[in-house]
Short mmCIF file of N, CA and C in Angstrom, two decimals:
data_model
loop_
_atom_site.label_atom_id
_atom_site.label_comp_id
_atom_site.label_asym_id
_atom_site.label_seq_id
_atom_site.Cartn_x
_atom_site.Cartn_y
_atom_site.Cartn_z
N MET A 87 11.61 15.19 25.38
CA MET A 87 10.47 14.60 24.69
C MET A 87 10.95 13.43 23.84
N ASP A 88 10.27 12.30 23.95
CA ASP A 88 10.58 11.15 23.10
C ASP A 88 10.08 11.43 21.69
N HIS A 89 10.85 11.01 20.72
CA HIS A 89 10.46 11.23 19.33
C HIS A 89 9.89 9.94 18.75
N VAL A 90 8.85 10.09 17.96
CA VAL A 90 8.23 8.98 17.27
C VAL A 90 9.04 8.68 16.01
N ASP A 91 9.25 7.39 15.73
CA ASP A 91 9.91 7.00 14.49
C ASP A 91 8.85 6.38 13.58
N ALA A 92 8.28 7.20 12.70
CA ALA A 92 7.21 6.74 11.82
C ALA A 92 7.70 6.80 10.37
N ASN A 93 8.28 5.70 9.91
CA ASN A 93 8.75 5.63 8.54
C ASN A 93 7.56 5.44 7.59
N PRO A 94 7.78 5.57 6.28
CA PRO A 94 6.66 5.43 5.34
C PRO A 94 5.91 4.11 5.46
N GLU A 95 6.60 3.01 5.75
CA GLU A 95 5.91 1.73 5.87
C GLU A 95 4.96 1.73 7.08
N ARG A 96 5.36 2.38 8.15
CA ARG A 96 4.53 2.45 9.35
C ARG A 96 3.31 3.35 9.12
N LEU A 97 3.46 4.37 8.30
CA LEU A 97 2.36 5.30 8.03
C LEU A 97 1.47 4.85 6.88
N ALA A 98 1.90 3.86 6.12
CA ALA A 98 1.16 3.44 4.92
C ALA A 98 -0.30 3.15 5.22
N GLY A 99 -1.16 3.58 4.32
CA GLY A 99 -2.59 3.33 4.44
C GLY A 99 -3.38 4.62 4.49
N THR A 100 -4.68 4.47 4.72
CA THR A 100 -5.58 5.62 4.76
C THR A 100 -5.94 5.94 6.19
N TRP A 101 -5.88 7.22 6.51
CA TRP A 101 -6.18 7.75 7.84
C TRP A 101 -7.30 8.78 7.72
N GLN A 102 -8.25 8.74 8.63
CA GLN A 102 -9.32 9.74 8.65
C GLN A 102 -8.98 10.79 9.69
N ILE A 103 -9.13 12.06 9.33
CA ILE A 103 -8.91 13.15 10.26
C ILE A 103 -10.12 13.24 11.18
N VAL A 104 -9.90 13.12 12.49
CA VAL A 104 -11.01 13.17 13.45
C VAL A 104 -11.00 14.44 14.28
N CYS A 105 -9.86 15.11 14.39
CA CYS A 105 -9.73 16.39 15.08
C CYS A 105 -8.76 17.25 14.29
N SER A 106 -8.98 18.56 14.30
CA SER A 106 -8.08 19.43 13.56
C SER A 106 -8.15 20.85 14.10
N SER A 107 -7.06 21.57 13.89
CA SER A 107 -7.05 23.01 14.12
C SER A 107 -6.90 23.75 12.79
N PHE A 108 -6.95 23.01 11.69
CA PHE A 108 -6.75 23.55 10.35
C PHE A 108 -8.06 24.13 9.82
N PRO A 109 -8.09 25.43 9.48
CA PRO A 109 -9.34 26.06 9.04
C PRO A 109 -10.03 25.36 7.88
N MET A 110 -9.27 24.72 7.00
CA MET A 110 -9.87 24.04 5.84
C MET A 110 -10.87 22.97 6.27
N TRP A 111 -10.64 22.34 7.42
CA TRP A 111 -11.51 21.26 7.88
C TRP A 111 -12.58 21.74 8.85
N LEU A 112 -12.47 22.96 9.33
CA LEU A 112 -13.37 23.42 10.40
C LEU A 112 -14.60 24.16 9.91
N GLY A 113 -14.64 24.61 8.69
CA GLY A 113 -15.75 25.41 8.20
C GLY A 113 -16.99 24.63 7.80
N GLY A 114 -16.88 23.32 7.65
CA GLY A 114 -18.03 22.51 7.26
C GLY A 114 -18.23 22.40 5.76
N LYS A 115 -17.47 23.12 4.96
CA LYS A 115 -17.61 23.05 3.50
C LYS A 115 -16.86 21.84 2.92
N ARG A 116 -15.82 21.41 3.62
CA ARG A 116 -15.05 20.24 3.20
C ARG A 116 -15.19 19.19 4.29
N THR A 117 -15.68 18.03 3.91
CA THR A 117 -15.98 17.00 4.90
C THR A 117 -15.24 15.70 4.58
N GLU A 118 -15.27 14.78 5.53
CA GLU A 118 -14.67 13.45 5.39
C GLU A 118 -13.20 13.51 4.96
N PRO A 119 -12.39 14.36 5.60
CA PRO A 119 -10.99 14.46 5.19
C PRO A 119 -10.18 13.21 5.56
N THR A 120 -9.32 12.82 4.63
CA THR A 120 -8.44 11.66 4.83
C THR A 120 -7.04 11.98 4.30
N PHE A 121 -6.06 11.23 4.82
CA PHE A 121 -4.71 11.20 4.27
C PHE A 121 -4.46 9.76 3.86
N THR A 122 -3.89 9.56 2.69
CA THR A 122 -3.47 8.22 2.26
C THR A 122 -1.98 8.29 1.92
N TYR A 123 -1.20 7.45 2.61
CA TYR A 123 0.25 7.42 2.42
C TYR A 123 0.63 6.10 1.75
N THR A 124 1.48 6.20 0.72
CA THR A 124 1.98 5.04 0.00
C THR A 124 3.49 5.17 -0.13
N PRO A 125 4.27 4.24 0.47
CA PRO A 125 5.73 4.32 0.35
C PRO A 125 6.15 4.29 -1.12
N LEU A 126 7.19 5.05 -1.42
CA LEU A 126 7.74 5.11 -2.78
C LEU A 126 9.14 4.52 -2.79
N PRO A 127 9.49 3.79 -3.85
CA PRO A 127 10.87 3.29 -3.96
C PRO A 127 11.82 4.42 -4.34
N GLY A 128 13.08 4.20 -4.07
CA GLY A 128 14.09 5.12 -4.56
C GLY A 128 14.48 6.26 -3.66
N GLY A 129 13.83 6.42 -2.53
CA GLY A 129 14.22 7.51 -1.63
C GLY A 129 15.47 7.20 -0.86
N GLY A 130 15.69 5.92 -0.58
CA GLY A 130 16.87 5.50 0.15
C GLY A 130 16.74 5.76 1.64
N PRO A 131 17.68 5.23 2.43
CA PRO A 131 17.60 5.37 3.88
C PRO A 131 17.81 6.80 4.35
N ASP A 132 18.48 7.62 3.54
CA ASP A 132 18.72 9.00 3.94
C ASP A 132 17.56 9.93 3.63
N ALA A 133 16.63 9.51 2.80
CA ALA A 133 15.49 10.36 2.45
C ALA A 133 14.31 9.51 1.99
N PRO A 134 13.75 8.68 2.91
CA PRO A 134 12.59 7.88 2.50
C PRO A 134 11.45 8.80 2.03
N ARG A 135 10.71 8.31 1.03
CA ARG A 135 9.64 9.11 0.45
C ARG A 135 8.34 8.33 0.41
N MET A 136 7.24 9.07 0.33
CA MET A 136 5.94 8.43 0.15
C MET A 136 5.02 9.36 -0.60
N ARG A 137 4.09 8.74 -1.30
CA ARG A 137 3.02 9.48 -1.96
C ARG A 137 2.04 9.88 -0.87
N ASP A 138 1.51 11.08 -0.97
CA ASP A 138 0.61 11.64 0.04
C ASP A 138 -0.60 12.18 -0.71
N GLU A 139 -1.76 11.63 -0.42
CA GLU A 139 -2.97 12.13 -1.07
C GLU A 139 -3.97 12.53 0.00
N VAL A 140 -4.36 13.79 -0.04
CA VAL A 140 -5.40 14.30 0.85
C VAL A 140 -6.71 14.16 0.10
N GLY A 141 -7.68 13.53 0.74
CA GLY A 141 -8.99 13.38 0.13
C GLY A 141 -10.05 14.04 0.99
N TYR A 142 -11.11 14.52 0.37
CA TYR A 142 -12.23 15.11 1.10
C TYR A 142 -13.42 15.24 0.16
N ARG A 143 -14.56 15.63 0.71
CA ARG A 143 -15.75 15.88 -0.09
C ARG A 143 -16.11 17.36 0.02
N ALA A 144 -16.47 17.94 -1.11
CA ALA A 144 -16.91 19.33 -1.16
C ALA A 144 -18.05 19.42 -2.16
N ARG A 145 -19.14 20.01 -1.73
CA ARG A 145 -20.32 20.15 -2.59
C ARG A 145 -20.74 18.81 -3.19
N GLY A 146 -20.64 17.76 -2.38
CA GLY A 146 -21.08 16.44 -2.81
C GLY A 146 -20.12 15.69 -3.71
N ARG A 147 -18.97 16.28 -4.01
CA ARG A 147 -18.00 15.62 -4.90
C ARG A 147 -16.71 15.29 -4.16
N SER A 148 -16.09 14.20 -4.56
CA SER A 148 -14.79 13.83 -4.00
C SER A 148 -13.72 14.72 -4.60
N ARG A 149 -12.81 15.17 -3.76
CA ARG A 149 -11.68 16.00 -4.19
C ARG A 149 -10.41 15.37 -3.66
N ARG A 150 -9.28 15.71 -4.29
CA ARG A 150 -8.01 15.20 -3.80
C ARG A 150 -6.91 16.23 -4.02
N ILE A 151 -5.92 16.17 -3.15
CA ILE A 151 -4.74 17.03 -3.25
C ILE A 151 -3.54 16.10 -3.23
N PRO A 152 -2.87 15.92 -4.38
CA PRO A 152 -1.73 15.00 -4.43
C PRO A 152 -0.42 15.68 -4.03
N GLY A 153 0.44 14.89 -3.38
CA GLY A 153 1.75 15.41 -3.02
C GLY A 153 2.73 14.27 -2.79
N THR A 154 3.95 14.64 -2.50
CA THR A 154 5.00 13.68 -2.16
C THR A 154 5.67 14.15 -0.89
N ASP A 155 5.89 13.23 0.05
CA ASP A 155 6.56 13.53 1.30
C ASP A 155 7.96 12.94 1.28
N THR A 156 8.93 13.72 1.73
CA THR A 156 10.30 13.25 1.87
C THR A 156 10.69 13.43 3.33
N ARG A 157 11.14 12.35 3.96
CA ARG A 157 11.52 12.44 5.37
C ARG A 157 12.80 13.25 5.50
N LEU A 158 12.80 14.17 6.45
CA LEU A 158 13.97 15.01 6.72
C LEU A 158 14.75 14.34 7.84
N THR A 159 15.62 13.41 7.48
CA THR A 159 16.31 12.58 8.46
C THR A 159 17.34 13.35 9.27
N SER A 160 17.68 14.56 8.86
CA SER A 160 18.62 15.35 9.64
C SER A 160 17.97 15.97 10.88
N ARG A 161 16.65 15.91 10.97
CA ARG A 161 15.93 16.46 12.12
C ARG A 161 15.53 15.33 13.06
N PRO A 162 15.49 15.60 14.36
CA PRO A 162 15.03 14.57 15.30
C PRO A 162 13.54 14.30 15.11
N GLY A 163 13.14 13.07 15.41
CA GLY A 163 11.73 12.71 15.28
C GLY A 163 11.39 12.31 13.86
N THR A 164 10.11 12.37 13.56
CA THR A 164 9.62 12.02 12.24
C THR A 164 9.11 13.28 11.57
N VAL A 165 9.98 13.91 10.79
CA VAL A 165 9.65 15.17 10.13
C VAL A 165 9.70 14.93 8.62
N TYR A 166 8.67 15.41 7.93
CA TYR A 166 8.58 15.26 6.48
C TYR A 166 8.39 16.63 5.83
N ARG A 167 8.87 16.73 4.59
CA ARG A 167 8.55 17.89 3.76
C ARG A 167 7.59 17.41 2.69
N TRP A 168 6.42 18.05 2.65
CA TRP A 168 5.41 17.76 1.63
C TRP A 168 5.65 18.71 0.47
N ARG A 169 5.56 18.18 -0.74
CA ARG A 169 5.59 19.01 -1.95
C ARG A 169 4.41 18.58 -2.81
N GLY A 170 3.65 19.58 -3.25
CA GLY A 170 2.52 19.30 -4.11
C GLY A 170 2.96 18.72 -5.44
N ARG A 171 2.03 18.05 -6.08
CA ARG A 171 2.28 17.52 -7.42
C ARG A 171 1.36 18.24 -8.41
N GLY A 172 1.70 18.14 -9.68
CA GLY A 172 0.87 18.78 -10.71
C GLY A 172 0.90 20.29 -10.57
N LEU A 173 -0.27 20.91 -10.56
CA LEU A 173 -0.37 22.36 -10.46
C LEU A 173 0.15 22.89 -9.12
N LEU A 174 0.26 22.01 -8.12
CA LEU A 174 0.69 22.44 -6.78
C LEU A 174 2.18 22.23 -6.53
N VAL A 175 2.95 21.92 -7.55
CA VAL A 175 4.36 21.56 -7.39
C VAL A 175 5.19 22.65 -6.69
N ALA A 176 4.79 23.89 -6.77
CA ALA A 176 5.56 24.97 -6.13
C ALA A 176 5.29 25.07 -4.63
N LEU A 177 4.27 24.37 -4.14
CA LEU A 177 3.91 24.47 -2.72
C LEU A 177 4.62 23.41 -1.89
N THR A 178 5.08 23.82 -0.71
CA THR A 178 5.70 22.89 0.23
C THR A 178 5.23 23.21 1.64
N SER A 179 5.32 22.23 2.51
CA SER A 179 5.08 22.44 3.93
C SER A 179 5.87 21.37 4.69
N VAL A 180 6.06 21.60 5.97
CA VAL A 180 6.79 20.67 6.82
C VAL A 180 5.84 20.18 7.89
N TRP A 181 5.84 18.85 8.13
CA TRP A 181 4.98 18.27 9.14
C TRP A 181 5.71 17.19 9.92
N GLU A 182 5.18 16.88 11.09
CA GLU A 182 5.84 15.94 11.99
C GLU A 182 4.81 15.05 12.67
N VAL A 183 5.15 13.79 12.83
CA VAL A 183 4.33 12.88 13.63
C VAL A 183 4.80 13.05 15.08
N ARG A 184 3.93 13.57 15.95
CA ARG A 184 4.29 13.82 17.34
C ARG A 184 3.93 12.66 18.27
N GLU A 185 2.84 11.96 17.95
CA GLU A 185 2.41 10.84 18.79
C GLU A 185 1.80 9.78 17.89
N MET A 186 1.90 8.53 18.34
CA MET A 186 1.16 7.44 17.70
C MET A 186 0.57 6.59 18.80
N GLY A 187 -0.68 6.20 18.62
CA GLY A 187 -1.37 5.39 19.61
C GLY A 187 -0.96 3.93 19.55
N GLU A 188 -1.49 3.20 20.50
CA GLU A 188 -1.24 1.76 20.58
C GLU A 188 -1.63 1.11 19.26
N ASP A 189 -0.81 0.18 18.80
CA ASP A 189 -1.03 -0.52 17.52
C ASP A 189 -1.07 0.43 16.33
N ASP A 190 -0.51 1.62 16.49
CA ASP A 190 -0.51 2.63 15.41
C ASP A 190 -1.92 2.90 14.89
N ALA A 191 -2.91 2.86 15.79
CA ALA A 191 -4.30 3.05 15.38
C ALA A 191 -4.64 4.52 15.17
N TRP A 192 -3.92 5.42 15.82
CA TRP A 192 -4.14 6.86 15.66
C TRP A 192 -2.80 7.57 15.75
N ALA A 193 -2.78 8.82 15.27
CA ALA A 193 -1.54 9.60 15.29
C ALA A 193 -1.87 11.09 15.38
N VAL A 194 -0.90 11.83 15.89
CA VAL A 194 -0.97 13.29 15.93
C VAL A 194 0.04 13.81 14.92
N ILE A 195 -0.44 14.62 13.98
CA ILE A 195 0.40 15.23 12.96
C ILE A 195 0.36 16.73 13.19
N VAL A 196 1.53 17.31 13.40
CA VAL A 196 1.66 18.75 13.62
C VAL A 196 2.36 19.34 12.40
N PHE A 197 1.82 20.41 11.88
CA PHE A 197 2.39 21.00 10.68
C PHE A 197 2.74 22.46 10.93
N SER A 198 3.81 22.90 10.28
CA SER A 198 4.25 24.28 10.44
C SER A 198 3.53 25.18 9.44
N ARG A 199 3.60 26.46 9.68
CA ARG A 199 3.02 27.45 8.80
C ARG A 199 3.70 27.34 7.43
N SER A 200 2.92 27.52 6.39
CA SER A 200 3.48 27.54 5.03
C SER A 200 3.03 28.83 4.34
N LEU A 201 3.37 28.95 3.09
CA LEU A 201 3.01 30.13 2.32
C LEU A 201 1.49 30.38 2.34
N LEU A 202 0.70 29.29 2.31
CA LEU A 202 -0.76 29.43 2.21
C LEU A 202 -1.53 28.94 3.42
N THR A 203 -0.86 28.31 4.39
CA THR A 203 -1.60 27.71 5.50
C THR A 203 -1.00 28.10 6.86
N PRO A 204 -1.84 28.16 7.90
CA PRO A 204 -1.32 28.40 9.24
C PRO A 204 -0.76 27.11 9.83
N ALA A 205 0.00 27.23 10.90
CA ALA A 205 0.47 26.06 11.65
C ALA A 205 -0.73 25.42 12.33
N GLY A 206 -0.63 24.14 12.65
CA GLY A 206 -1.74 23.49 13.33
C GLY A 206 -1.48 22.03 13.58
N ALA A 207 -2.57 21.33 13.89
CA ALA A 207 -2.47 19.90 14.20
C ALA A 207 -3.69 19.17 13.65
N ASP A 208 -3.45 17.95 13.17
CA ASP A 208 -4.52 17.03 12.78
C ASP A 208 -4.34 15.76 13.59
N ILE A 209 -5.43 15.23 14.12
CA ILE A 209 -5.39 13.94 14.79
C ILE A 209 -6.11 12.98 13.84
N VAL A 210 -5.41 11.90 13.49
CA VAL A 210 -5.91 10.97 12.49
C VAL A 210 -6.05 9.57 13.07
N VAL A 211 -7.01 8.83 12.55
CA VAL A 211 -7.26 7.44 12.95
C VAL A 211 -7.25 6.62 11.67
N ARG A 212 -6.64 5.44 11.74
CA ARG A 212 -6.66 4.56 10.57
C ARG A 212 -8.12 4.35 10.15
N ALA A 213 -8.38 4.43 8.87
CA ALA A 213 -9.75 4.34 8.36
C ALA A 213 -10.46 3.07 8.81
N ASP A 214 -9.72 1.97 8.90
CA ASP A 214 -10.36 0.72 9.31
C ASP A 214 -10.53 0.60 10.83
N ARG A 215 -10.11 1.61 11.59
CA ARG A 215 -10.24 1.60 13.05
C ARG A 215 -11.13 2.73 13.58
N VAL A 216 -11.64 3.57 12.68
CA VAL A 216 -12.37 4.76 13.12
C VAL A 216 -13.68 4.41 13.84
N THR A 217 -14.22 3.22 13.63
CA THR A 217 -15.44 2.82 14.35
C THR A 217 -15.14 2.16 15.69
N ASP A 218 -13.87 1.97 16.01
CA ASP A 218 -13.46 1.39 17.30
C ASP A 218 -13.55 2.49 18.36
N ARG A 219 -14.53 2.39 19.23
CA ARG A 219 -14.80 3.45 20.21
C ARG A 219 -13.60 3.74 21.11
N SER A 220 -12.84 2.72 21.52
CA SER A 220 -11.70 2.97 22.41
C SER A 220 -10.60 3.73 21.68
N VAL A 221 -10.36 3.40 20.41
CA VAL A 221 -9.37 4.11 19.61
C VAL A 221 -9.81 5.56 19.43
N LEU A 222 -11.07 5.75 19.08
CA LEU A 222 -11.59 7.09 18.85
C LEU A 222 -11.52 7.93 20.13
N THR A 223 -11.81 7.35 21.27
CA THR A 223 -11.74 8.06 22.55
C THR A 223 -10.32 8.57 22.80
N ARG A 224 -9.33 7.72 22.56
CA ARG A 224 -7.93 8.12 22.77
C ARG A 224 -7.52 9.21 21.77
N ALA A 225 -7.96 9.09 20.54
CA ALA A 225 -7.62 10.10 19.52
C ALA A 225 -8.27 11.44 19.87
N LEU A 226 -9.51 11.42 20.32
CA LEU A 226 -10.18 12.67 20.70
C LEU A 226 -9.50 13.32 21.89
N ALA A 227 -9.00 12.51 22.83
CA ALA A 227 -8.25 13.04 23.97
C ALA A 227 -6.97 13.73 23.49
N ALA A 228 -6.31 13.16 22.50
CA ALA A 228 -5.12 13.78 21.92
C ALA A 228 -5.50 15.12 21.28
N GLY A 229 -6.64 15.15 20.63
CA GLY A 229 -7.11 16.40 20.03
C GLY A 229 -7.22 17.51 21.05
N THR A 230 -7.71 17.19 22.23
CA THR A 230 -7.82 18.17 23.30
C THR A 230 -6.43 18.70 23.69
N ARG A 231 -5.45 17.81 23.77
CA ARG A 231 -4.08 18.22 24.14
C ARG A 231 -3.47 19.18 23.12
N TYR A 232 -3.91 19.08 21.86
CA TYR A 232 -3.34 19.90 20.80
C TYR A 232 -4.29 21.01 20.34
N ASP A 233 -5.32 21.31 21.13
CA ASP A 233 -6.30 22.35 20.79
C ASP A 233 -6.89 22.14 19.41
N ALA A 234 -7.17 20.90 19.08
CA ALA A 234 -7.77 20.55 17.79
C ALA A 234 -9.23 20.17 18.01
N GLU A 235 -10.11 20.76 17.24
CA GLU A 235 -11.55 20.50 17.36
C GLU A 235 -11.92 19.14 16.77
N ALA A 236 -12.86 18.48 17.43
CA ALA A 236 -13.39 17.23 16.89
C ALA A 236 -14.20 17.54 15.65
N LEU A 237 -14.01 16.75 14.61
CA LEU A 237 -14.77 16.91 13.37
C LEU A 237 -15.99 16.00 13.41
N PRO A 238 -17.05 16.37 12.72
CA PRO A 238 -18.23 15.49 12.69
C PRO A 238 -17.89 14.15 12.04
N LEU A 239 -18.26 13.08 12.70
CA LEU A 239 -18.05 11.74 12.16
C LEU A 239 -19.40 11.07 11.98
N GLN A 240 -19.53 10.31 10.94
CA GLN A 240 -20.74 9.53 10.71
C GLN A 240 -20.41 8.08 11.00
N LEU A 241 -20.53 7.71 12.27
CA LEU A 241 -20.22 6.35 12.69
C LEU A 241 -21.48 5.52 12.68
N PRO A 242 -21.37 4.25 12.37
CA PRO A 242 -22.56 3.37 12.43
C PRO A 242 -23.05 3.24 13.86
N GLU A 243 -24.34 3.12 14.00
CA GLU A 243 -24.93 2.90 15.33
C GLU A 243 -24.55 1.49 15.81
N PRO A 244 -24.27 1.36 17.11
CA PRO A 244 -23.97 0.00 17.62
C PRO A 244 -25.16 -0.92 17.40
N GLY A 245 -24.87 -2.13 17.02
CA GLY A 245 -25.91 -3.13 16.81
C GLY A 245 -26.39 -3.72 18.13
N PRO A 246 -27.45 -4.52 18.08
CA PRO A 246 -27.95 -5.14 19.32
C PRO A 246 -26.91 -6.10 19.89
N ALA A 247 -26.88 -6.17 21.19
CA ALA A 247 -25.94 -7.08 21.87
C ALA A 247 -26.35 -8.51 21.58
N SER A 248 -25.36 -9.37 21.39
CA SER A 248 -25.66 -10.79 21.18
C SER A 248 -25.28 -11.56 22.41
N ASP A 249 -25.96 -12.68 22.64
CA ASP A 249 -25.70 -13.48 23.83
C ASP A 249 -24.58 -14.42 23.62
#
């Protein structure tokens, strides 16, 4: 299997989760889930780091889960260890970028079981590309490969064709 090399600079930005096998996103109580990655200085080439913020809506309010990711360069591929910040500092999980689409428009993130969560997969699309039907089609196809359910998306209706 070819390994994806997704450093913090390549992952930087906001991604919308479009497919998931993670129960937190499948119940309908938490909607519009996103990941936002911001490279951090000081990690060095042996352990690049980035800020990781999970965002979503619950009961009409925006929520966030802050963390920090450190790349585990001793493992093949792009593997990170997430550690919560603030009240969540004791929590950790390990995740990997398994696939990235053309132009890095979408990605498959696979995560291992942790103390509080099951193993699973999230398929994400860059927030500024989520309305691109061809990108979304490819991301949804990846979701099928990873047994991840499509999440409800509120996409704008296509406008009238212009001549």
